[in-house]
Short mmCIF file of C-alpha atoms and ligand atoms in Angstrom, two decimals:
data_model
loop_
_atom_site.label_atom_id
_atom_site.label_comp_id
_atom_site.label_asym_id
_atom_site.label_seq_id
_atom_site.Cartn_x
_atom_site.Cartn_y
_atom_site.Cartn_z
CA MET U 1 -5.13 82.20 52.33
CA PRO U 2 -3.71 81.69 48.79
CA ASN U 3 -5.60 78.99 46.87
CA ALA U 4 -2.61 76.71 46.32
CA ALA U 5 -1.96 76.68 50.09
CA ARG U 6 -5.66 76.08 50.78
CA ILE U 7 -5.62 73.04 48.48
CA GLU U 8 -2.42 71.76 50.08
CA ARG U 9 -4.08 72.04 53.50
CA ILE U 10 -7.21 70.21 52.34
CA TYR U 11 -5.07 67.40 50.92
CA GLY U 12 -3.18 67.13 54.23
CA GLN U 13 -6.49 66.78 56.05
CA VAL U 14 -7.67 64.05 53.68
CA VAL U 15 -4.46 62.07 54.26
CA ARG U 16 -4.73 62.46 58.04
CA ARG U 17 -8.43 61.60 58.23
CA ASN U 18 -8.16 58.56 55.93
CA PRO U 19 -4.94 56.82 56.99
CA GLY U 20 -3.54 54.01 54.86
CA GLU U 21 -5.86 54.64 51.89
CA ALA U 22 -3.19 55.35 49.27
CA GLU U 23 -5.44 55.05 46.20
CA PHE U 24 -7.99 57.43 47.71
CA HIS U 25 -5.25 59.97 48.49
CA GLN U 26 -3.99 59.67 44.91
CA ALA U 27 -7.44 60.19 43.38
CA VAL U 28 -8.13 63.23 45.57
CA LYS U 29 -4.74 64.77 44.78
CA GLU U 30 -5.16 64.31 41.04
CA VAL U 31 -8.41 66.23 41.13
CA ILE U 32 -7.87 69.00 43.65
CA GLU U 33 -4.35 69.96 42.54
CA THR U 34 -5.94 71.22 39.30
CA LEU U 35 -8.61 73.36 41.00
CA ALA U 36 -6.62 76.45 42.11
CA PRO U 37 -7.61 78.49 39.02
CA VAL U 38 -11.27 77.58 39.65
CA LEU U 39 -11.10 78.83 43.24
CA ALA U 40 -9.47 82.02 41.98
CA LYS U 41 -12.29 82.65 39.52
CA TYR U 42 -15.15 81.54 41.82
CA PRO U 43 -14.24 82.39 45.45
CA GLU U 44 -17.67 81.20 46.66
CA TYR U 45 -16.46 77.59 46.40
CA ALA U 46 -13.75 78.24 48.99
CA GLU U 47 -16.03 80.36 51.15
CA HIS U 48 -18.57 77.51 51.43
CA LYS U 49 -15.88 74.81 51.83
CA VAL U 50 -17.11 72.91 48.80
CA ILE U 51 -13.85 70.97 48.23
CA GLU U 52 -13.63 69.99 51.90
CA ARG U 53 -17.22 68.72 51.78
CA ILE U 54 -16.74 66.82 48.49
CA CYS U 55 -13.77 64.93 49.96
CA GLU U 56 -15.89 63.56 52.82
CA PRO U 57 -18.31 60.80 51.71
CA GLU U 58 -21.96 61.35 52.66
CA ARG U 59 -22.17 57.79 54.02
CA GLN U 60 -19.83 54.76 54.24
CA LEU U 61 -21.11 51.24 54.81
CA ILE U 62 -18.96 48.23 55.74
CA PHE U 63 -20.66 44.91 56.42
CA ARG U 64 -20.10 41.20 56.97
CA VAL U 65 -20.97 38.87 54.08
CA PRO U 66 -21.05 35.26 55.31
CA TRP U 67 -21.71 32.46 52.79
CA HIS U 68 -21.28 28.70 52.35
CA ASP U 69 -18.81 27.38 49.79
CA ASP U 70 -19.47 24.16 47.85
CA ARG U 71 -17.79 22.07 50.54
CA GLY U 72 -20.21 23.42 53.12
CA GLU U 73 -17.56 25.56 54.80
CA VAL U 74 -18.52 29.02 56.04
CA GLN U 75 -16.64 31.86 54.35
CA ILE U 76 -16.61 35.45 55.56
CA SER U 77 -16.15 38.26 53.04
CA ARG U 78 -16.35 41.99 53.64
CA GLY U 79 -18.86 44.20 51.81
CA PHE U 80 -18.61 47.95 51.13
CA ARG U 81 -20.75 50.74 49.77
CA VAL U 82 -19.48 54.30 49.87
CA GLN U 83 -22.27 56.75 49.02
CA PHE U 84 -20.12 59.72 48.17
CA ASN U 85 -22.26 62.50 46.78
CA SER U 86 -25.94 62.81 45.86
CA VAL U 87 -26.47 66.45 44.87
CA LEU U 88 -27.00 65.61 41.20
CA GLY U 89 -29.12 62.49 41.61
CA PRO U 90 -29.33 59.12 43.36
CA TYR U 91 -25.97 57.55 44.21
CA LYS U 92 -24.67 55.71 41.13
CA GLY U 93 -21.63 53.56 40.58
CA GLY U 94 -20.52 49.99 40.22
CA LEU U 95 -19.67 47.10 42.52
CA ARG U 96 -16.22 45.50 42.33
CA PHE U 97 -15.60 41.93 43.51
CA HIS U 98 -11.84 41.41 43.73
CA PRO U 99 -9.47 40.30 46.50
CA SER U 100 -7.70 43.71 46.39
CA VAL U 101 -10.87 45.56 47.44
CA TYR U 102 -10.65 47.48 50.73
CA LEU U 103 -12.03 50.82 51.86
CA GLY U 104 -9.28 52.84 50.11
CA ILE U 105 -10.07 51.30 46.71
CA VAL U 106 -13.81 51.81 47.10
CA LYS U 107 -13.27 55.44 48.15
CA PHE U 108 -10.94 56.22 45.24
CA LEU U 109 -13.47 54.74 42.84
CA GLY U 110 -16.39 56.53 44.50
CA PHE U 111 -14.56 59.85 44.44
CA GLU U 112 -13.76 59.52 40.72
CA GLN U 113 -17.35 58.50 40.08
CA ILE U 114 -18.70 61.83 41.39
CA PHE U 115 -16.93 63.81 38.69
CA LYS U 116 -17.33 61.21 35.95
CA ASN U 117 -21.06 61.08 36.52
CA ALA U 118 -21.28 64.87 36.58
CA LEU U 119 -19.41 64.99 33.25
CA THR U 120 -22.05 62.83 31.58
CA GLY U 121 -24.61 65.58 32.19
CA MET U 122 -27.04 62.96 33.51
CA PRO U 123 -28.90 63.21 36.87
CA ILE U 124 -26.71 60.78 38.87
CA GLY U 125 -24.70 61.14 42.07
CA GLY U 126 -21.47 59.26 42.83
CA ALA U 127 -20.89 56.00 44.74
CA LYS U 128 -18.98 52.76 44.59
CA GLY U 129 -19.05 49.45 46.40
CA GLY U 130 -17.90 45.90 46.32
CA SER U 131 -16.23 43.14 48.24
CA ASP U 132 -12.92 41.37 48.72
CA PHE U 133 -14.71 38.20 47.52
CA ASP U 134 -12.70 36.57 44.70
CA PRO U 135 -15.03 35.12 42.04
CA LYS U 136 -12.08 33.44 40.25
CA GLY U 137 -12.40 29.67 40.40
CA ARG U 138 -15.75 29.83 42.21
CA SER U 139 -18.72 27.84 40.93
CA ASP U 140 -21.94 29.48 39.75
CA ALA U 141 -23.65 28.27 42.91
CA GLU U 142 -20.98 29.84 45.13
CA VAL U 143 -21.20 33.15 43.27
CA MET U 144 -24.99 33.06 43.66
CA ARG U 145 -24.87 32.38 47.40
CA PHE U 146 -22.32 35.14 47.86
CA CYS U 147 -24.42 37.63 45.86
CA GLN U 148 -27.54 36.72 47.85
CA SER U 149 -25.77 37.26 51.16
CA PHE U 150 -24.25 40.54 49.94
CA MET U 151 -27.66 41.85 48.87
CA THR U 152 -29.38 40.66 52.03
CA GLU U 153 -27.48 43.43 53.83
CA LEU U 154 -27.15 45.99 51.04
CA HIS U 155 -30.81 46.04 49.93
CA ARG U 156 -31.90 48.33 52.80
CA HIS U 157 -29.55 51.04 51.53
CA LEU U 158 -30.64 50.92 47.86
CA GLY U 159 -33.58 52.10 45.78
CA GLU U 160 -34.21 53.62 42.36
CA PHE U 161 -34.30 57.09 43.96
CA THR U 162 -31.62 56.34 46.56
CA ASP U 163 -28.68 54.30 45.28
CA VAL U 164 -28.33 52.36 42.02
CA PRO U 165 -25.33 49.98 41.77
CA ALA U 166 -24.04 48.32 38.60
CA GLY U 167 -21.03 46.20 37.65
CA ASP U 168 -17.28 46.78 37.73
CA ILE U 169 -14.36 44.32 37.86
CA GLY U 170 -15.71 40.85 38.78
CA VAL U 171 -19.36 41.90 38.48
CA GLY U 172 -21.11 41.30 35.15
CA ALA U 173 -24.57 40.29 33.96
CA ARG U 174 -24.47 37.02 35.93
CA GLU U 175 -23.80 38.73 39.26
CA ILE U 176 -26.27 41.55 38.54
CA GLY U 177 -28.90 38.86 37.91
CA TYR U 178 -28.33 37.16 41.27
CA LEU U 179 -28.22 40.53 43.06
CA PHE U 180 -31.44 41.68 41.42
CA GLY U 181 -33.17 38.39 42.21
CA GLN U 182 -32.33 38.74 45.89
CA TYR U 183 -33.34 42.44 45.98
CA LYS U 184 -36.69 41.55 44.43
CA ARG U 185 -37.20 38.79 46.97
CA MET U 186 -36.26 40.93 49.98
CA THR U 187 -38.41 43.90 48.98
CA ASN U 188 -41.28 42.19 47.15
CA ARG U 189 -40.89 44.82 44.41
CA TYR U 190 -39.93 44.47 40.75
CA GLU U 191 -37.95 47.69 40.91
CA SER U 192 -36.05 47.57 37.61
CA GLY U 193 -34.29 50.89 38.16
CA VAL U 194 -32.48 49.75 41.32
CA LEU U 195 -29.61 48.12 39.42
CA THR U 196 -28.13 48.69 35.97
CA GLY U 197 -26.17 46.40 33.74
CA LYS U 198 -29.13 44.00 33.75
CA SER U 199 -29.64 41.60 30.88
CA PRO U 200 -31.79 43.18 28.13
CA GLN U 201 -34.09 40.13 28.48
CA TRP U 202 -35.38 41.42 31.83
CA GLY U 203 -35.07 45.17 31.98
CA GLY U 204 -31.51 45.92 30.89
CA SER U 205 -30.50 48.30 28.13
CA LEU U 206 -29.01 47.35 24.80
CA VAL U 207 -25.50 48.80 24.39
CA ARG U 208 -24.83 48.81 28.18
CA ARG U 209 -22.51 45.81 27.78
CA GLU U 210 -20.55 47.55 25.01
CA ALA U 211 -20.81 51.08 26.40
CA THR U 212 -17.60 51.60 28.37
CA GLY U 213 -15.35 50.21 25.63
CA TYR U 214 -17.22 51.87 22.76
CA GLY U 215 -17.34 55.17 24.64
CA THR U 216 -13.59 55.11 25.28
CA VAL U 217 -12.97 54.67 21.56
CA TYR U 218 -15.40 57.47 20.70
CA PHE U 219 -13.39 59.66 23.05
CA VAL U 220 -10.16 58.72 21.22
CA GLU U 221 -11.87 59.48 17.92
CA GLU U 222 -12.76 62.96 19.15
CA MET U 223 -9.26 63.65 20.52
CA LEU U 224 -7.76 62.61 17.19
CA ARG U 225 -10.32 64.60 15.19
CA ALA U 226 -9.33 67.72 17.17
CA ARG U 227 -5.80 67.12 15.81
CA GLY U 228 -6.93 66.40 12.25
CA GLU U 229 -6.39 62.64 12.55
CA SER U 230 -8.47 59.44 12.72
CA ILE U 231 -8.32 55.85 14.02
CA ASP U 232 -8.29 54.29 10.56
CA GLY U 233 -5.04 52.41 9.89
CA LYS U 234 -3.59 53.03 13.36
CA THR U 235 -1.84 50.31 15.39
CA CYS U 236 -3.45 49.88 18.81
CA VAL U 237 -2.75 48.04 22.06
CA VAL U 238 -5.41 47.47 24.71
CA SER U 239 -4.64 46.20 28.19
CA GLY U 240 -7.03 43.78 29.83
CA SER U 241 -9.43 41.34 28.19
CA GLY U 242 -12.55 41.90 30.28
CA ASN U 243 -15.72 43.73 29.42
CA VAL U 244 -14.14 47.14 28.79
CA ALA U 245 -11.19 45.82 26.75
CA ILE U 246 -13.32 43.51 24.58
CA TYR U 247 -15.69 46.24 23.42
CA ALA U 248 -12.90 48.80 23.04
CA ILE U 249 -11.18 46.33 20.69
CA GLU U 250 -14.46 45.74 18.84
CA LYS U 251 -15.02 49.46 18.18
CA LEU U 252 -11.36 50.09 17.27
CA GLN U 253 -11.59 47.29 14.70
CA GLN U 254 -14.88 48.66 13.33
CA LEU U 255 -13.21 52.04 12.82
CA GLY U 256 -10.21 50.56 10.98
CA GLY U 257 -7.76 50.28 13.89
CA ARG U 258 -5.33 47.33 13.97
CA VAL U 259 -5.32 45.94 17.51
CA VAL U 260 -2.16 43.87 18.00
CA ALA U 261 -2.14 43.12 21.74
CA CYS U 262 -4.26 42.60 24.84
CA SER U 263 -3.62 41.03 28.26
CA ASP U 264 -4.89 39.75 31.58
CA SER U 265 -3.36 39.86 35.04
CA ASN U 266 -1.13 36.87 34.18
CA GLY U 267 0.36 37.92 30.86
CA VAL U 268 0.27 39.52 27.42
CA ILE U 269 -0.88 38.29 24.01
CA HIS U 270 0.86 39.87 21.01
CA HIS U 271 -0.67 39.04 17.64
CA ALA U 272 0.81 41.15 14.85
CA ARG U 273 -1.83 39.96 12.35
CA GLY U 274 -4.50 41.47 14.60
CA ILE U 275 -6.37 40.18 17.65
CA ASP U 276 -9.05 37.57 16.90
CA LEU U 277 -11.84 39.13 18.94
CA ALA U 278 -14.31 36.27 18.49
CA LEU U 279 -11.78 34.01 20.20
CA VAL U 280 -11.17 36.47 23.07
CA LYS U 281 -14.94 36.72 23.60
CA ARG U 282 -15.32 32.95 23.69
CA LEU U 283 -12.40 32.47 26.09
CA LYS U 284 -13.35 35.29 28.47
CA GLU U 285 -17.13 35.76 28.21
CA VAL U 286 -18.28 32.17 27.69
CA GLU U 287 -15.61 29.85 29.04
CA ARG U 288 -14.11 32.17 31.73
CA ARG U 289 -10.57 31.10 30.83
CA ARG U 290 -7.20 32.87 30.84
CA ILE U 291 -5.86 34.82 27.84
CA ALA U 292 -2.82 32.46 27.71
CA ASP U 293 -5.10 29.92 25.98
CA TYR U 294 -5.33 32.28 22.96
CA ALA U 295 -1.84 31.23 21.86
CA ASP U 296 -2.88 27.55 21.79
CA VAL U 297 -5.37 28.40 19.04
CA HIS U 298 -3.26 30.93 17.12
CA ARG U 299 0.28 29.60 16.77
CA ASP U 300 1.49 32.85 15.19
CA ALA U 301 0.55 34.81 18.33
CA SER U 302 2.96 35.03 21.25
CA TYR U 303 2.03 34.83 24.92
CA VAL U 304 4.44 36.19 27.51
CA ALA U 305 3.64 35.46 31.14
CA GLY U 306 4.14 38.68 33.13
CA GLY U 307 4.88 40.45 29.80
CA ARG U 308 5.13 44.20 29.31
CA LEU U 309 2.28 45.31 27.09
CA TRP U 310 3.33 48.97 27.00
CA ASP U 311 6.67 48.07 25.36
CA ILE U 312 4.84 47.07 22.16
CA PRO U 313 5.06 49.94 19.63
CA CYS U 314 1.66 51.49 18.84
CA ASP U 315 -0.12 54.69 17.80
CA ILE U 316 -3.00 54.32 20.26
CA ALA U 317 -2.87 52.73 23.74
CA LEU U 318 -5.95 52.06 25.84
CA PRO U 319 -5.38 50.97 29.45
CA CYS U 320 -8.55 48.98 30.18
CA ALA U 321 -7.46 46.72 33.06
CA THR U 322 -7.10 48.31 36.50
CA GLN U 323 -5.65 51.10 38.67
CA ASN U 324 -1.96 52.01 38.44
CA GLU U 325 -1.22 49.50 35.66
CA LEU U 326 0.77 52.07 33.63
CA ASP U 327 3.70 53.68 35.43
CA GLU U 328 6.19 56.38 34.54
CA ALA U 329 8.65 54.02 32.82
CA ALA U 330 5.85 52.48 30.74
CA ALA U 331 4.58 55.94 29.79
CA ARG U 332 8.09 56.87 28.62
CA ARG U 333 8.30 53.73 26.48
CA LEU U 334 4.96 54.49 24.86
CA VAL U 335 5.96 58.06 24.01
CA GLU U 336 9.44 57.01 22.76
CA ASN U 337 7.83 54.39 20.53
CA GLY U 338 5.68 57.06 18.87
CA CYS U 339 2.31 56.58 20.59
CA THR U 340 0.13 59.66 19.99
CA ALA U 341 -3.11 58.93 21.85
CA ILE U 342 -3.95 57.37 25.21
CA ALA U 343 -7.46 56.99 26.60
CA GLU U 344 -8.25 55.30 29.90
CA GLY U 345 -10.97 52.67 29.78
CA ALA U 346 -10.07 51.68 33.35
CA ASN U 347 -10.29 53.87 36.44
CA MET U 348 -7.01 55.63 37.33
CA PRO U 349 -4.82 53.17 35.36
CA THR U 350 -1.95 55.65 35.01
CA THR U 351 0.25 56.53 38.00
CA PRO U 352 0.88 60.23 38.73
CA GLY U 353 4.38 59.88 37.23
CA GLY U 354 2.91 58.39 34.07
CA VAL U 355 0.36 61.20 33.79
CA ARG U 356 3.20 63.75 34.04
CA VAL U 357 5.05 62.06 31.17
CA PHE U 358 1.97 62.12 28.94
CA GLN U 359 1.23 65.74 29.73
CA GLN U 360 4.80 66.93 29.16
CA SER U 361 5.02 65.03 25.86
CA GLY U 362 1.98 66.85 24.48
CA ILE U 363 0.31 63.67 23.16
CA ALA U 364 -3.48 63.31 23.40
CA TYR U 365 -4.26 61.91 26.86
CA GLY U 366 -7.87 61.25 27.92
CA PRO U 367 -8.22 60.53 31.67
CA GLY U 368 -10.66 57.85 32.80
CA LYS U 369 -13.29 60.08 34.31
CA ALA U 370 -13.88 61.54 30.84
CA ALA U 371 -12.86 58.69 28.53
CA ASN U 372 -14.66 55.82 30.30
CA ALA U 373 -17.82 57.73 31.27
CA GLY U 374 -19.79 55.97 28.52
CA GLY U 375 -20.49 53.00 30.78
CA VAL U 376 -22.19 54.91 33.53
CA ALA U 377 -23.84 57.25 31.01
CA THR U 378 -25.51 54.24 29.42
CA SER U 379 -26.50 53.07 32.89
CA ALA U 380 -28.34 56.39 33.19
CA LEU U 381 -30.00 55.63 29.85
CA GLU U 382 -31.00 52.25 31.29
CA MET U 383 -32.57 54.08 34.26
CA GLN U 384 -34.49 56.32 31.82
CA GLN U 385 -35.84 53.29 29.97
CA ASN U 386 -36.81 51.61 33.26
CA ALA U 387 -38.56 54.77 34.51
CA SER U 388 -40.65 54.95 31.35
CA ARG U 389 -41.10 51.15 31.06
CA ASP U 390 -39.62 51.36 27.59
CA ALA U 391 -36.81 49.59 25.68
CA TRP U 392 -34.88 51.45 23.01
CA SER U 393 -33.28 50.00 19.88
CA PHE U 394 -29.54 49.33 19.69
CA GLY U 395 -29.08 52.06 17.07
CA HIS U 396 -30.91 54.73 19.05
CA THR U 397 -29.07 53.90 22.28
CA GLU U 398 -25.68 53.84 20.58
CA GLN U 399 -26.40 57.22 19.01
CA ARG U 400 -27.23 58.63 22.47
CA LEU U 401 -23.95 57.22 23.83
CA HIS U 402 -22.03 58.69 20.91
CA ASP U 403 -23.59 62.14 21.44
CA ILE U 404 -22.82 62.02 25.18
CA MET U 405 -19.14 61.16 24.54
CA SER U 406 -18.82 63.94 21.93
CA GLY U 407 -20.36 66.35 24.43
CA ILE U 408 -17.95 65.32 27.20
CA HIS U 409 -15.00 65.77 24.85
CA ARG U 410 -16.21 69.19 23.72
CA ASN U 411 -16.81 70.42 27.27
CA CYS U 412 -13.40 69.22 28.50
CA HIS U 413 -11.64 70.67 25.47
CA GLU U 414 -13.32 74.05 25.90
CA ALA U 415 -12.71 74.23 29.66
CA ALA U 416 -9.00 73.39 29.20
CA ALA U 417 -8.68 76.25 26.71
CA GLU U 418 -10.69 78.64 28.91
CA PHE U 419 -8.39 77.97 31.86
CA GLY U 420 -5.22 78.48 29.82
CA SER U 421 -4.16 74.84 29.15
CA PRO U 422 -5.45 73.93 25.69
CA GLY U 423 -5.45 70.17 25.04
CA ASN U 424 -5.15 69.35 28.76
CA TYR U 425 -8.06 66.94 29.23
CA VAL U 426 -7.11 66.24 32.86
CA LEU U 427 -7.66 69.88 33.75
CA GLY U 428 -10.74 70.16 31.53
CA ALA U 429 -12.44 67.05 32.96
CA ASN U 430 -11.73 67.98 36.57
CA ILE U 431 -13.00 71.53 36.14
CA VAL U 432 -16.20 70.64 34.26
CA GLY U 433 -17.06 67.77 36.63
CA PHE U 434 -16.21 69.75 39.75
CA ARG U 435 -18.15 72.84 38.76
CA ARG U 436 -21.32 70.93 38.00
CA VAL U 437 -21.22 69.25 41.44
CA ALA U 438 -20.05 72.38 43.25
CA ASP U 439 -22.81 74.59 41.84
CA ALA U 440 -25.44 72.05 42.89
CA MET U 441 -23.89 71.90 46.37
CA LEU U 442 -24.10 75.67 46.70
CA ALA U 443 -27.72 75.60 45.56
CA LEU U 444 -28.73 72.84 48.00
CA GLY U 445 -27.16 74.50 51.04
CA VAL U 446 -24.91 73.08 53.74
CA ILE U 447 -26.02 69.44 53.76
N1 LIG L 501 -18.20 50.64 37.10
C1 LIG L 501 -18.45 51.51 35.98
C2 LIG L 501 -17.65 52.79 36.13
O1 LIG L 501 -16.54 52.74 36.60
C3 LIG L 501 -19.92 51.70 35.71
C4 LIG L 501 -20.74 52.23 36.83
C5 LIG L 501 -22.25 52.25 36.54
O2 LIG L 501 -22.67 51.93 35.43
O3 LIG L 501 -22.97 52.62 37.45
O4 LIG L 501 -18.05 53.86 35.76
#
């Protein structure tokens, strides 16, 4: 059977076997539609049904998470963990707490995570989990009770050699603390390596908090360097104002970029003089407020509820909010306005139509599984420190992150050229990530 037809058939099976999971279908399609040339060059992958096996998670867990709110009422949330692939190492990937979470979101994220983690070159498999619990507006005590109930079920499926969750949207150092506390209590073990994204005060790694945002900017730096350019003096827009966006803005500013806009799910802040990052950090990290409040402090900044961030002219755009936040029309606007580099700090933020626009325009486009791999790579560095009961300096850890991001860029760049599409980081990232997983799957047999 010709390889294109084989891939089409596999995709059809995925859609049929996973009905109603649109994001998962999208993530699978974006990867496997680029793999025909790989199957042509290495027929053993088709012979051993490697793609078919990769598309089927090794294990999927769905569980009830009951908890008491502050009024004493019982609430019932739903918990998920999809352990997708463990040929390269223990399952690794974050937990997302957001009302939009359902099995299709967790599976798209888990599928992406397999290839992202493989790209880092570290010994980590792919997984994702989370809950439809909405932390917004919940008290600390409610978040703690929820986390304890969630971990009471999940703990039996985890372990430093089995499955190592971390944060994602709605899960930061506070939640990781409550989850770790409950894991420790349930197991009677101080097993530092079972979760990453811990506070550096009790077993976490320096630079983990900054890693996804910093790594995304390092990836941009490398893409621009390959074209003889740099970040210095460039106008930038960053969507979101959470952990990834904040540290992407910080690194852009350190490298001379002028960041003029950021956002949250309610609206957009445009500040031509440059975003005041200390204020964003205070509003979002300390006070857990909305980005709208920024404009109360800076009268020369504008806030537009429901505004369109991608209409703001820029040289560099970093989608750092959530999936499918940048569609075809937005991609067109960015390109028309002269944007020359896009790197995804979020997972799958660009719709397939948007990706097509970027690729046809020839601008530098770094897909999430390459550009945002710095977060999980630094989680793997946290696991290394935990395994050796050591704690590295900020400088050393940041240097390791920087080297990993340069390596990912180089590998993707070379693979794209080798397979006849120079500059196509989508193709490069999919091929490098897939081959590393596929070769391990062949070596480990039909499991
Ligand atoms: N949630 C992050 C990601 O999308 C980090 C996962 C981790 O550190 O395990 O890669």
